[in-house]
PDB file of C-alpha atoms in Angstrom:
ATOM      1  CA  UNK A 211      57.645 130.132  89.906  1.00 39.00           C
ATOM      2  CA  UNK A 212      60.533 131.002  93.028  1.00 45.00           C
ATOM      3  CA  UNK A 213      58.277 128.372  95.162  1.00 45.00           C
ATOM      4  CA  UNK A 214      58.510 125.830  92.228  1.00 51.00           C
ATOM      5  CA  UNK A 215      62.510 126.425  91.782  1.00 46.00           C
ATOM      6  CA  UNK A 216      62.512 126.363  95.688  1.00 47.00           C
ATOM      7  CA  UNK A 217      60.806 123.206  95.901  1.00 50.00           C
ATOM      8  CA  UNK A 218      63.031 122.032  93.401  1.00 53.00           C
ATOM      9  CA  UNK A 219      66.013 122.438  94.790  1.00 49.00           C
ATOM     10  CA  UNK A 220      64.840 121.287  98.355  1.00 48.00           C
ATOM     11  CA  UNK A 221      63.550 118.046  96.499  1.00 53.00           C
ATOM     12  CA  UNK A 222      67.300 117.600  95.505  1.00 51.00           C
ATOM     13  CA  UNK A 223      69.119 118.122  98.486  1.00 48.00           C
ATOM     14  CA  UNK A 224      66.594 115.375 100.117  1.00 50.00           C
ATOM     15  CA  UNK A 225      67.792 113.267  97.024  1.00 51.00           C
ATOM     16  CA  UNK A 226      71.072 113.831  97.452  1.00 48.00           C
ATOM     17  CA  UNK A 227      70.715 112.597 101.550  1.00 48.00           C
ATOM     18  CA  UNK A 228      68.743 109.318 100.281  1.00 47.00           C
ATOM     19  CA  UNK A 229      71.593 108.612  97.788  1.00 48.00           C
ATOM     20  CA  UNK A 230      73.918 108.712 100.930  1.00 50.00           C
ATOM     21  CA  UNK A 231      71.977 105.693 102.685  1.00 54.00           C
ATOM     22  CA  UNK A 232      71.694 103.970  99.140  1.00 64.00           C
ATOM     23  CA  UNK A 233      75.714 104.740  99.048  1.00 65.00           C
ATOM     24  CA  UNK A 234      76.126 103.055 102.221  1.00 69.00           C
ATOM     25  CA  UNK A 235      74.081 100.118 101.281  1.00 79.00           C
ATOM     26  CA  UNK A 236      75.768  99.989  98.169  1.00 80.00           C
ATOM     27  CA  UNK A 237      79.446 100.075  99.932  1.00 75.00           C
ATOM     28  CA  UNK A 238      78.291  97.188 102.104  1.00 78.00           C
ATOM     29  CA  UNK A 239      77.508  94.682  99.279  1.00 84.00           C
ATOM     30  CA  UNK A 240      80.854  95.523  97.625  1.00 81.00           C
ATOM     31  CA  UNK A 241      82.468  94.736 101.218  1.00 81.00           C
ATOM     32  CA  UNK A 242      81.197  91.485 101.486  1.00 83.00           C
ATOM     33  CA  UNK A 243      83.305  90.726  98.622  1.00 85.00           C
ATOM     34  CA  UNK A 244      85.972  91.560  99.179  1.00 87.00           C
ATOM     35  CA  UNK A 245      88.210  89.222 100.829  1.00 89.00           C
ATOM     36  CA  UNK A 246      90.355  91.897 102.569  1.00 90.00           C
ATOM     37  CA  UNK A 247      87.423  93.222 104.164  1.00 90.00           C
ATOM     38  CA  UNK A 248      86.198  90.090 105.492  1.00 92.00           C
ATOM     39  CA  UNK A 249      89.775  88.979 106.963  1.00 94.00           C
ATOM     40  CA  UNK A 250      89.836  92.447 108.425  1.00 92.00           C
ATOM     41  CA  UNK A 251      85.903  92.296 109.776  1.00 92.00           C
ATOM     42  CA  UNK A 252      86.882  88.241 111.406  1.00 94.00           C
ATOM     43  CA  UNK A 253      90.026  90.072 113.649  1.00 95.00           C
ATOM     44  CA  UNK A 254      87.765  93.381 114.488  1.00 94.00           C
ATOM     45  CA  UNK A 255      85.063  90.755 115.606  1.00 95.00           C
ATOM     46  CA  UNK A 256      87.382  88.217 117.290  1.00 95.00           C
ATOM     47  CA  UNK A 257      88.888  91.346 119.165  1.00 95.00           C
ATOM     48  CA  UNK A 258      85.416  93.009 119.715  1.00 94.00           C
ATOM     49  CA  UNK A 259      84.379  89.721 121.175  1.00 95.00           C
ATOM     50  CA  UNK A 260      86.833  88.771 123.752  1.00 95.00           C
ATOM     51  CA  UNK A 261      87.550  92.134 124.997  1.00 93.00           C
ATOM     52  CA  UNK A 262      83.402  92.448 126.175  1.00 93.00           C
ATOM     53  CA  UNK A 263      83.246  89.205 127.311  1.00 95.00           C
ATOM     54  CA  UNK A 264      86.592  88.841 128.968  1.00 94.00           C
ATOM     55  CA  UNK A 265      85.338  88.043 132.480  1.00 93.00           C
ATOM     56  CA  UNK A 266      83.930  84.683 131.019  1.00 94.00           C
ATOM     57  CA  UNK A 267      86.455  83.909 128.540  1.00 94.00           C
ATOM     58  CA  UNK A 268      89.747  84.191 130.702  1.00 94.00           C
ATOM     59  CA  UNK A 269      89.726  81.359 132.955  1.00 93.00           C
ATOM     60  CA  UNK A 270      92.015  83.077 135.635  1.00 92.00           C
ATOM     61  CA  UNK A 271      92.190  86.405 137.393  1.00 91.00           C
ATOM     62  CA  UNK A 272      94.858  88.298 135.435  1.00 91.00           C
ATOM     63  CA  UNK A 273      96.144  89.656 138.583  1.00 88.00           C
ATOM     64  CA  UNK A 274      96.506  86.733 140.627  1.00 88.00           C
ATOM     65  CA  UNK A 275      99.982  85.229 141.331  1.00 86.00           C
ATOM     66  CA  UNK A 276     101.127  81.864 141.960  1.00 81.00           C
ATOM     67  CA  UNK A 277     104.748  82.315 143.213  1.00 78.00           C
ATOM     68  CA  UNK A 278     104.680  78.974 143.797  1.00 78.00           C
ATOM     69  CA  UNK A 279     104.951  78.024 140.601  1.00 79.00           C
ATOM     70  CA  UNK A 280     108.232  80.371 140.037  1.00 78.00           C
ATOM     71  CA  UNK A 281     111.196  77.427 140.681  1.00 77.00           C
ATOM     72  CA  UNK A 282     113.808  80.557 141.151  1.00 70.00           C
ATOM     73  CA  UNK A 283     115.092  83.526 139.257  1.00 71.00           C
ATOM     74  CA  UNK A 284     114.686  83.939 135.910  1.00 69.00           C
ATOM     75  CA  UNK A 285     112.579  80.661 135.575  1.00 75.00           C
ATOM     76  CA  UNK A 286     109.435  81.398 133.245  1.00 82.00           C
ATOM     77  CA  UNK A 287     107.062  78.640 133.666  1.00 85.00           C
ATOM     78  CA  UNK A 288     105.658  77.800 129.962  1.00 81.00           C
ATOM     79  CA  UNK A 289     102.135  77.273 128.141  1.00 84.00           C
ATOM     80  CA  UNK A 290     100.810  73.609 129.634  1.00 85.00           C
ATOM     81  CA  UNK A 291      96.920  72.586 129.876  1.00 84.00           C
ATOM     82  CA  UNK A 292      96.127  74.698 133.192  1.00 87.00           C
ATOM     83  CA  UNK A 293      97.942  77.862 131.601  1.00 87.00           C
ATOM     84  CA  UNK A 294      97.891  77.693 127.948  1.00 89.00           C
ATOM     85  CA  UNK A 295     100.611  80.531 127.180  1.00 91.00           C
ATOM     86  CA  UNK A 296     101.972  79.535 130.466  1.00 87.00           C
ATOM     87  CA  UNK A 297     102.610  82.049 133.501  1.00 88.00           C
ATOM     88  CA  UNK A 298     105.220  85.465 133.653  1.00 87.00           C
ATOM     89  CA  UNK A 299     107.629  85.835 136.069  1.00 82.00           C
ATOM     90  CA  UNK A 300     105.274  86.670 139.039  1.00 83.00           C
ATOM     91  CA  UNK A 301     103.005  83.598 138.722  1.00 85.00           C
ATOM     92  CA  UNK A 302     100.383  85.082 136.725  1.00 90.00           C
ATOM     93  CA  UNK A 303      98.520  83.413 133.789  1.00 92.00           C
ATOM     94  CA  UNK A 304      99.369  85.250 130.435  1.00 93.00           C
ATOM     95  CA  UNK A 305      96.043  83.387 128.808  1.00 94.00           C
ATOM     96  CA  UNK A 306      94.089  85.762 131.366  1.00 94.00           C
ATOM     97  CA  UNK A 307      96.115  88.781 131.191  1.00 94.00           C
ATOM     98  CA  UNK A 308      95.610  89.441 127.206  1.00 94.00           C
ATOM     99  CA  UNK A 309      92.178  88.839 127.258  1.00 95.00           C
ATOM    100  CA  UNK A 310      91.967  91.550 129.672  1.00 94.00           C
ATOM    101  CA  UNK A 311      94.626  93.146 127.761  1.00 93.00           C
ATOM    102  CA  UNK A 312      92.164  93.245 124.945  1.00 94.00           C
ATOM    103  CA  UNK A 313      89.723  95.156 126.536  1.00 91.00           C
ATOM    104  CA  UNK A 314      92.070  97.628 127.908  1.00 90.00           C
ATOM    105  CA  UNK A 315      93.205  98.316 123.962  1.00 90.00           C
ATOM    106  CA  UNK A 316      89.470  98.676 123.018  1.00 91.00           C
ATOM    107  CA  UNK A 317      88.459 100.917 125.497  1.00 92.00           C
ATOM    108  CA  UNK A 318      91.415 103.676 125.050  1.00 91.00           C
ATOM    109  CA  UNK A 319      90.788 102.992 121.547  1.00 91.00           C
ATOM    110  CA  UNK A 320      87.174 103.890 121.390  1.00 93.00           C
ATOM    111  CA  UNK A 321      87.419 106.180 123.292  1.00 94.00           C
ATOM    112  CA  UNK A 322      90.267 108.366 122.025  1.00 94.00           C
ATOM    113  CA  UNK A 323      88.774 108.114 118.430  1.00 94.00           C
ATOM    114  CA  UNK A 324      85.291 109.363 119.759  1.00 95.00           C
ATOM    115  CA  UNK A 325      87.324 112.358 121.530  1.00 96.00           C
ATOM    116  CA  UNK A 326      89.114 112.853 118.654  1.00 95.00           C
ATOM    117  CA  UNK A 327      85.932 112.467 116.069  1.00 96.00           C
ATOM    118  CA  UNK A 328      83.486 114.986 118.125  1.00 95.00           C
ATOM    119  CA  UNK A 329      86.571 117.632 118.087  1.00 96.00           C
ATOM    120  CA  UNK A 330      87.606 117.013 114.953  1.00 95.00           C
ATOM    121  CA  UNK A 331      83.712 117.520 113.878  1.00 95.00           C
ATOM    122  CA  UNK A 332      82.880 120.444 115.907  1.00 95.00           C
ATOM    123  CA  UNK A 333      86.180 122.350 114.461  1.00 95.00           C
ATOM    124  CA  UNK A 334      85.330 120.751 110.667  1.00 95.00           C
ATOM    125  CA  UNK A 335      81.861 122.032 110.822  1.00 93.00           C
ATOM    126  CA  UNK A 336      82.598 125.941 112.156  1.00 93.00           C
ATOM    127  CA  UNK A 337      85.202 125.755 109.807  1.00 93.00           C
ATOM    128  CA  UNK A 338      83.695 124.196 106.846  1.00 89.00           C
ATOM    129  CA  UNK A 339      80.080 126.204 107.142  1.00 88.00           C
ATOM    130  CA  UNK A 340      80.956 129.471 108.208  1.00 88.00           C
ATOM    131  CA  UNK A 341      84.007 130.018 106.374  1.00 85.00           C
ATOM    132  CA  UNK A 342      85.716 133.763 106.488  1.00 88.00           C
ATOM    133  CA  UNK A 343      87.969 134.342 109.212  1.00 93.00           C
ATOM    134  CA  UNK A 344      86.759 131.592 111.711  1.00 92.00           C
ATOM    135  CA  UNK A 345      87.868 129.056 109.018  1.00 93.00           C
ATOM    136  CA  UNK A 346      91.099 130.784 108.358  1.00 93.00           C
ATOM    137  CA  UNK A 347      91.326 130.636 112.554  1.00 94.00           C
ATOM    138  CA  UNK A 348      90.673 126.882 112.883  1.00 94.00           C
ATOM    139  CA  UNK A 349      92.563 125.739 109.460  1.00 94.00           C
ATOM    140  CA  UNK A 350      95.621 127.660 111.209  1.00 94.00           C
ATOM    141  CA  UNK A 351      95.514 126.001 114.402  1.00 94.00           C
ATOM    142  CA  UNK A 352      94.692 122.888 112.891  1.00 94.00           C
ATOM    143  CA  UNK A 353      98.170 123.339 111.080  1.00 93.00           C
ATOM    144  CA  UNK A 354     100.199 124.119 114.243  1.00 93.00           C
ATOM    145  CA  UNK A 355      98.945 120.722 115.729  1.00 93.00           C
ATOM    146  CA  UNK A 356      99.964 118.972 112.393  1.00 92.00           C
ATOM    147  CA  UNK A 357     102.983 120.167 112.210  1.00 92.00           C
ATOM    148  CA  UNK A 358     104.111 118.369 115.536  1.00 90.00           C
ATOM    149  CA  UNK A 359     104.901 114.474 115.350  1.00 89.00           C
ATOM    150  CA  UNK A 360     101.956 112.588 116.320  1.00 88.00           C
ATOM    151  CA  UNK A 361     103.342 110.282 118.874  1.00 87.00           C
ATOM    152  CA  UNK A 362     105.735 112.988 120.240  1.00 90.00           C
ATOM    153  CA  UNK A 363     102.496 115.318 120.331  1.00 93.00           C
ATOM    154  CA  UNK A 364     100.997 112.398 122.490  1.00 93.00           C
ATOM    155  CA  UNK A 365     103.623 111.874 124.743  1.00 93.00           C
ATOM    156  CA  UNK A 366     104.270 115.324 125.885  1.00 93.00           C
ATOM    157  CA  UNK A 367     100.697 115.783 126.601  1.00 94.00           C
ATOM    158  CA  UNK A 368     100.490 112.367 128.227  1.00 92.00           C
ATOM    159  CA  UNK A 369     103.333 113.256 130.355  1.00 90.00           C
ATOM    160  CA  UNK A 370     101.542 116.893 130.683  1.00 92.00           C
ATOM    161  CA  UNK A 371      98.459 115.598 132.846  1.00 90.00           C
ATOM    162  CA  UNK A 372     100.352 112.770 134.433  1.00 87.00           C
ATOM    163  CA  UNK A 373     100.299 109.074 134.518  1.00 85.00           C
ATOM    164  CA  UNK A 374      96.706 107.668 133.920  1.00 87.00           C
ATOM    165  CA  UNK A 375      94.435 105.562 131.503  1.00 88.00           C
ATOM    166  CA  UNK A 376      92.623 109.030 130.965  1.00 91.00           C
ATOM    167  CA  UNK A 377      95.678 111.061 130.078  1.00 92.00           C
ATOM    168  CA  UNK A 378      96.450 108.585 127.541  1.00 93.00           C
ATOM    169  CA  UNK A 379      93.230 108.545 125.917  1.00 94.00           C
ATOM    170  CA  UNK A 380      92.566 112.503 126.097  1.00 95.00           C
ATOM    171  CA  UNK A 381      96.280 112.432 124.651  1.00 95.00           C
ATOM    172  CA  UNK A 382      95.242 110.110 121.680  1.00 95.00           C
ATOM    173  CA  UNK A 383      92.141 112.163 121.218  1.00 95.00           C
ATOM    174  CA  UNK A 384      93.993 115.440 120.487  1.00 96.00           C
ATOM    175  CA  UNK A 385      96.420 113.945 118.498  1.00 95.00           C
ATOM    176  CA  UNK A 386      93.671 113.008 115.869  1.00 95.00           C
ATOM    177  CA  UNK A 387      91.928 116.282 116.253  1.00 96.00           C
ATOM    178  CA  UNK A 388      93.232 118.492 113.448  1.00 95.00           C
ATOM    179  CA  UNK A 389      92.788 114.637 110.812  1.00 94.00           C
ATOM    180  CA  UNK A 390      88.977 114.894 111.312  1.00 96.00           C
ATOM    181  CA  UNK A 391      88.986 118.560 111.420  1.00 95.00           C
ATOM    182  CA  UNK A 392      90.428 119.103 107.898  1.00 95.00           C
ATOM    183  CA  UNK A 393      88.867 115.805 106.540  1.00 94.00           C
ATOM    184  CA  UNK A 394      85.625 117.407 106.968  1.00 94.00           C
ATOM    185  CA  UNK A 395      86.173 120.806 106.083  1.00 93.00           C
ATOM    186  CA  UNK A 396      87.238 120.106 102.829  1.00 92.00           C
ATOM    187  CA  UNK A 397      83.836 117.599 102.519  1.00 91.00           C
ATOM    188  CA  UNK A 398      82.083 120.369 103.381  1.00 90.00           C
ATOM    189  CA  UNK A 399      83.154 122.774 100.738  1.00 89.00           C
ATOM    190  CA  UNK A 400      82.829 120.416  98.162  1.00 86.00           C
ATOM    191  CA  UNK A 401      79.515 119.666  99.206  1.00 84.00           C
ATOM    192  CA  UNK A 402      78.594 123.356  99.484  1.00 82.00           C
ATOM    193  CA  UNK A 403      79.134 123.985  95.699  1.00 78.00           C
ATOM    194  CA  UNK A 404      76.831 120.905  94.754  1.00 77.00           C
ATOM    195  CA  UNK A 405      73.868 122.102  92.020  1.00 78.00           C
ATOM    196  CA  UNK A 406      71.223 121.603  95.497  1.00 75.00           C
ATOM    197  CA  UNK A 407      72.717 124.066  97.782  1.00 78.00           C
ATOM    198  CA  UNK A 408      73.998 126.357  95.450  1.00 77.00           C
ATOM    199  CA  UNK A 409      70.007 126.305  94.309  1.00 79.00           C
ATOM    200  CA  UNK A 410      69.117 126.476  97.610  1.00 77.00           C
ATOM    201  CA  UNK A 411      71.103 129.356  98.548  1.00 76.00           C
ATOM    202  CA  UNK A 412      70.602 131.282  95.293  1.00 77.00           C
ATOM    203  CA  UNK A 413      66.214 131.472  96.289  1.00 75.00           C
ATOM    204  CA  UNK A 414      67.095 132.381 100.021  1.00 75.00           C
ATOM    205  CA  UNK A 415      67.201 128.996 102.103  1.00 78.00           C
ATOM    206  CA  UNK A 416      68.230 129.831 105.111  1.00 83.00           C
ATOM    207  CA  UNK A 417      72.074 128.997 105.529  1.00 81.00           C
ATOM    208  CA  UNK A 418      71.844 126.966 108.906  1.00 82.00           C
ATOM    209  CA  UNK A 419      69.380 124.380 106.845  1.00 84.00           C
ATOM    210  CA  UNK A 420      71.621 124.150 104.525  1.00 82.00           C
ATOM    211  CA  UNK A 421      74.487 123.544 106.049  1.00 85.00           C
ATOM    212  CA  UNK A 422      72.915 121.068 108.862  1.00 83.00           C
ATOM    213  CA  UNK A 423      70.071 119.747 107.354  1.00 81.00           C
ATOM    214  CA  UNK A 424      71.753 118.314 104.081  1.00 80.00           C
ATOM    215  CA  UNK A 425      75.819 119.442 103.661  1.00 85.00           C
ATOM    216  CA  UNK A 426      77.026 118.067 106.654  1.00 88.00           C
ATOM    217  CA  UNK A 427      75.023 115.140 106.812  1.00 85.00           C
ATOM    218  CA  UNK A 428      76.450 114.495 102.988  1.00 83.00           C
ATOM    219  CA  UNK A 429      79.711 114.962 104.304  1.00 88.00           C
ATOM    220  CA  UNK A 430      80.028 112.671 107.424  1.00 88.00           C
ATOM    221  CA  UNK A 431      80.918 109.416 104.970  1.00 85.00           C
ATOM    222  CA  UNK A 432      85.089 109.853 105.317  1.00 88.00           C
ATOM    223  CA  UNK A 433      84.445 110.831 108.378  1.00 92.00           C
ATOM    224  CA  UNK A 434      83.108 107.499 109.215  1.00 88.00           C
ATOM    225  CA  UNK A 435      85.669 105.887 107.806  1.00 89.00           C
ATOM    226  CA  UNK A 436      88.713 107.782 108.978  1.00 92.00           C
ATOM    227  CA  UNK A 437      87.275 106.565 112.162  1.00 92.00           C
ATOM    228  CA  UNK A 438      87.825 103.134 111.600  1.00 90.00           C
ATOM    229  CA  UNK A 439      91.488 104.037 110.801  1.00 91.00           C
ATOM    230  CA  UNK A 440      91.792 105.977 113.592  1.00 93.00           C
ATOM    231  CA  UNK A 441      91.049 103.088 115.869  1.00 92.00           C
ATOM    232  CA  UNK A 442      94.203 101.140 114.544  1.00 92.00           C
ATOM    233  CA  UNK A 443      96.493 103.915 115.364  1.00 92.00           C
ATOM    234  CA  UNK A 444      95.172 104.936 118.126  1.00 93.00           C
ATOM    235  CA  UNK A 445      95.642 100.981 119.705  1.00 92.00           C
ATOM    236  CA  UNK A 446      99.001 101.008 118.575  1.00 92.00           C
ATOM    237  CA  UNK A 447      99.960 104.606 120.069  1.00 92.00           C
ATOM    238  CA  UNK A 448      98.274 103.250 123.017  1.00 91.00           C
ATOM    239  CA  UNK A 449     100.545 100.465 123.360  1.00 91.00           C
ATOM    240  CA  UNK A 450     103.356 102.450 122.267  1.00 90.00           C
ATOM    241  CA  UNK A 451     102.695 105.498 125.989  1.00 91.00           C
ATOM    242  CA  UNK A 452     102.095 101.834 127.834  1.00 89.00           C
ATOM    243  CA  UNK A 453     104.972 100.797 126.773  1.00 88.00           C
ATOM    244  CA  UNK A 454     107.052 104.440 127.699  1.00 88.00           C
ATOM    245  CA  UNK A 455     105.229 103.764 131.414  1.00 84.00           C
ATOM    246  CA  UNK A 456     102.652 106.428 130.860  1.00 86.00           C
ATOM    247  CA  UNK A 457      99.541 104.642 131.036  1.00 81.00           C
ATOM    248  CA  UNK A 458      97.471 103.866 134.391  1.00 71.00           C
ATOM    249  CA  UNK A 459      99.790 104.502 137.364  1.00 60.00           C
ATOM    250  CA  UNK A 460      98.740 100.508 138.575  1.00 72.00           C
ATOM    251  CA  UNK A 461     100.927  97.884 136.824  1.00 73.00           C
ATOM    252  CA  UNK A 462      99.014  94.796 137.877  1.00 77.00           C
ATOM    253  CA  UNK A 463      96.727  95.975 135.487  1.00 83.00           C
ATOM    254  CA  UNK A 464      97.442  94.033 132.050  1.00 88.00           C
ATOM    255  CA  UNK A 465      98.029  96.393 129.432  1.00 89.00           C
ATOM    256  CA  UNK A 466      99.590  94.956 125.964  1.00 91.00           C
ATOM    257  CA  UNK A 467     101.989  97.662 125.749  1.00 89.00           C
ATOM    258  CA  UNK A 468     103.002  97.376 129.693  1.00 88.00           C
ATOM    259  CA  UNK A 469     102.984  93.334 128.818  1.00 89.00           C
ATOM    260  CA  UNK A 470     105.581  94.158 126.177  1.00 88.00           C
ATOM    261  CA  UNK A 471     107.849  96.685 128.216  1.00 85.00           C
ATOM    262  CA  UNK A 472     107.983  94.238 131.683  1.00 84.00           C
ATOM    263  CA  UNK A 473     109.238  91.359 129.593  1.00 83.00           C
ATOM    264  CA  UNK A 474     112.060  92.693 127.706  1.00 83.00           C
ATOM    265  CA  UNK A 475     114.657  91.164 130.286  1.00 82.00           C
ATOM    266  CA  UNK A 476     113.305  87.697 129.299  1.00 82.00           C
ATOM    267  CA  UNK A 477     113.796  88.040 125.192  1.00 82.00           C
ATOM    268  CA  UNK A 478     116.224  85.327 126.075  1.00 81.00           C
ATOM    269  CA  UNK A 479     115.113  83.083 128.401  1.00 80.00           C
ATOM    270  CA  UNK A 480     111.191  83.226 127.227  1.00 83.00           C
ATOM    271  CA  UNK A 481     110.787  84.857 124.252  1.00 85.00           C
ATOM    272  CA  UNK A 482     106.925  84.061 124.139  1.00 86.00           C
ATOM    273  CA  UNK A 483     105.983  86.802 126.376  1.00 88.00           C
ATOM    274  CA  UNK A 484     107.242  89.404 124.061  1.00 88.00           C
ATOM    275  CA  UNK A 485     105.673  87.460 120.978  1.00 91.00           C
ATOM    276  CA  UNK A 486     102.061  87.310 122.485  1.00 93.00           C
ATOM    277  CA  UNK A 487     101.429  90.379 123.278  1.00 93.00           C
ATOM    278  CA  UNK A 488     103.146  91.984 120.084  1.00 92.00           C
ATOM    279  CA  UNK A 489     101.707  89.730 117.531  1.00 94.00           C
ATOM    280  CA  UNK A 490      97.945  91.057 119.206  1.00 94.00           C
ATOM    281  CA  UNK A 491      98.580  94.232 118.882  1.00 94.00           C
ATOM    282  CA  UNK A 492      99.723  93.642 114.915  1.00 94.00           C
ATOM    283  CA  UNK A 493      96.632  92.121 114.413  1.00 94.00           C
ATOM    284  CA  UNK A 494      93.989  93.721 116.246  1.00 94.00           C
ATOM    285  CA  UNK A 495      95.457  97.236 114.365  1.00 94.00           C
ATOM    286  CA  UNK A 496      95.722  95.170 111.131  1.00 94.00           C
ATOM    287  CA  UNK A 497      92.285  93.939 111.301  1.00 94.00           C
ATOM    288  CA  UNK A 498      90.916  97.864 111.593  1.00 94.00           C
ATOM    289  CA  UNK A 499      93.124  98.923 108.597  1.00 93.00           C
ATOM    290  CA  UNK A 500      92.259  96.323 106.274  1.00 93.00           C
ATOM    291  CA  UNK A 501      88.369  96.794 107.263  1.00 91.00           C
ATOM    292  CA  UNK A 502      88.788 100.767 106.754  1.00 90.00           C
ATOM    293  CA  UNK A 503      90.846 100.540 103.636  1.00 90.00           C
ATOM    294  CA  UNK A 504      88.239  98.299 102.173  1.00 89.00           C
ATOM    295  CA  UNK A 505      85.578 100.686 103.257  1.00 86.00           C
ATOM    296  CA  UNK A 506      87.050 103.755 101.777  1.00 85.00           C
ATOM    297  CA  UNK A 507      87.526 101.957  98.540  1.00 84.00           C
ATOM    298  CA  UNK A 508      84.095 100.870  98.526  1.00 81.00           C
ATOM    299  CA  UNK A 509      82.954 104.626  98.957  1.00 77.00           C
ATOM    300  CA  UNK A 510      85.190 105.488  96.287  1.00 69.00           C
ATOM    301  CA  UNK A 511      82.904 106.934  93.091  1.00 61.00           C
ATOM    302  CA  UNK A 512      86.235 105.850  91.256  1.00 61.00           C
ATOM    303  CA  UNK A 513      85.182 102.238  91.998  1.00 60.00           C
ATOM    304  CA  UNK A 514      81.727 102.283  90.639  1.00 55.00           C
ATOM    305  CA  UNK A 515      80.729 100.448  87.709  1.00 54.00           C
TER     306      UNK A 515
END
């Protein structure tokens, strides 16, 4: 009869990891209608797309300069048909330089959410499965780091390990840390009173299959999705240290936030160079948020009918 009840509950916790796929599949026919989610999916694609294939898009070298073309001081040649958003102060084509601006924002923003995911999991899951002491441990160090300002928190450790692309993304990373950590944590206990492991537990499971095998599997979903968030803020706190001057030590390098911070003395005189790369950054982040806010609403029980 204990093998039946074992089965039983076994059974359910494989149950309970199929209705997770059927969740997802679920989630992804309410997303295609929602109109939010598609505006949000066109901008993630658009920027997906020209930041991987910016070599063949951008018809120009975005650090070549034509100095030629610069009549005199303070003369800001604009958009025409050989330079479409026409050339900054140094002769170089601004067309070319936020494409490869693009991928510059997607690779510090990938990156920096996966640092910040796979610590924020590895804390979540000692936390959230072994409980005790460890998880009073982790949930108060996780509550030190929140209690600093994000972006302040980034900058000091930017500044910290000096000026580079990978200080600003191992900056980013930590920042978002303690959000996965917690986000998970509390999944996890939720998901460790469920009917199955509770079962489970009760006719002597061991506790590592229960907690890998089915609770944190069950509990990855927000995860997921606080990922997608995480990608908007993390492009827009990577413009924000580009901006300060504490990204990559090279400044031929086009960065959107570096874009924005060398063509402040020209609000006047060519107020396009500000506009470009401000109004990408808006809407690469924008396109993320709307895509992740749709998702999370999709994977909202709440929402079910």
């Amino acid at each position: 009869m204990s093998l039946q009840v074992a089965e039983s509950a076994i059974q359910q916790a494989e149950h309970a990891d199929e209705a997770g796929g059927g969740l997802w599949r679920e989630a992804f026919r309410r997303l295609v209608r929602k109109p939010a989610a598609i505006i949000g999916a066109i901008f993630v694609a658009i920027f997906v797309i020209v930041a991987v294939f910016a070599p063949l898009i951008a018809p120009y070298s975005p650090t070549a300069t034509d100095l030629s073309q610069i009549k005199g001081p303070g003369h800001i040649p604009g958009p025409s048909s050989t330079h479409w958003l026409g050339l900054d102060d140094l002769g170089r084509d601004v067309f070319s330089r936020m494409i490869y601006g693009a991928r510059q924002s997607l690779v510090v923003g990938v990156v920096s959410m996966a640092f910040g995911m796979v610590g924020g999991i590895i804390l979540g899951l000692l936390a959230g499965g072994l409980g005790g002491w460890v998880d009073a441990t982790i949930m108060r160090f996780v509550d030190m780091m929140l209690a600093i300002p994000g972006l302040l928190f980034a900058i000091g450790i930017a500044a910290m390990l000096g000026q580079s692309l990978v200080s600003v993304m191992i900056a980013i990373g930590v920042v978002n840390i303690p959000v996965f950590a917690r986000l998970l944590r509390g999944q996890m206990l939720a998901q460790r009173e469920a009917d199955y492991a509770l079962a489970a537990k009760s006719l002597g499971v061991k506790r590592s299959r229960i907690i890998l095998g089915h609770v944190f599997p069950n509990s990855l979903s927000p995860v997921i999705v606080q990922g997608t968030l995480t990608l908007a803020t993390a492009i827009i706190e990577a413009a924000g240290l580009a901006f300060l001057g504490l990204s990559g030590a090279d400044p031929a390098i086009p960065e959107w936030g570096r874009m924005l911070a060398d063509t402040q003395k020209f609000l006047t005189s060519a107020p396009q160079l500000v506009f470009y790369p401000g109004i990408a950054i808006v809407l690469s982040a924008l396109g993320f948020t709307l895509l992740g806010e749709s998702l999370r609403e999709a994977l909202d029980p709440k929402n079910r009918r």
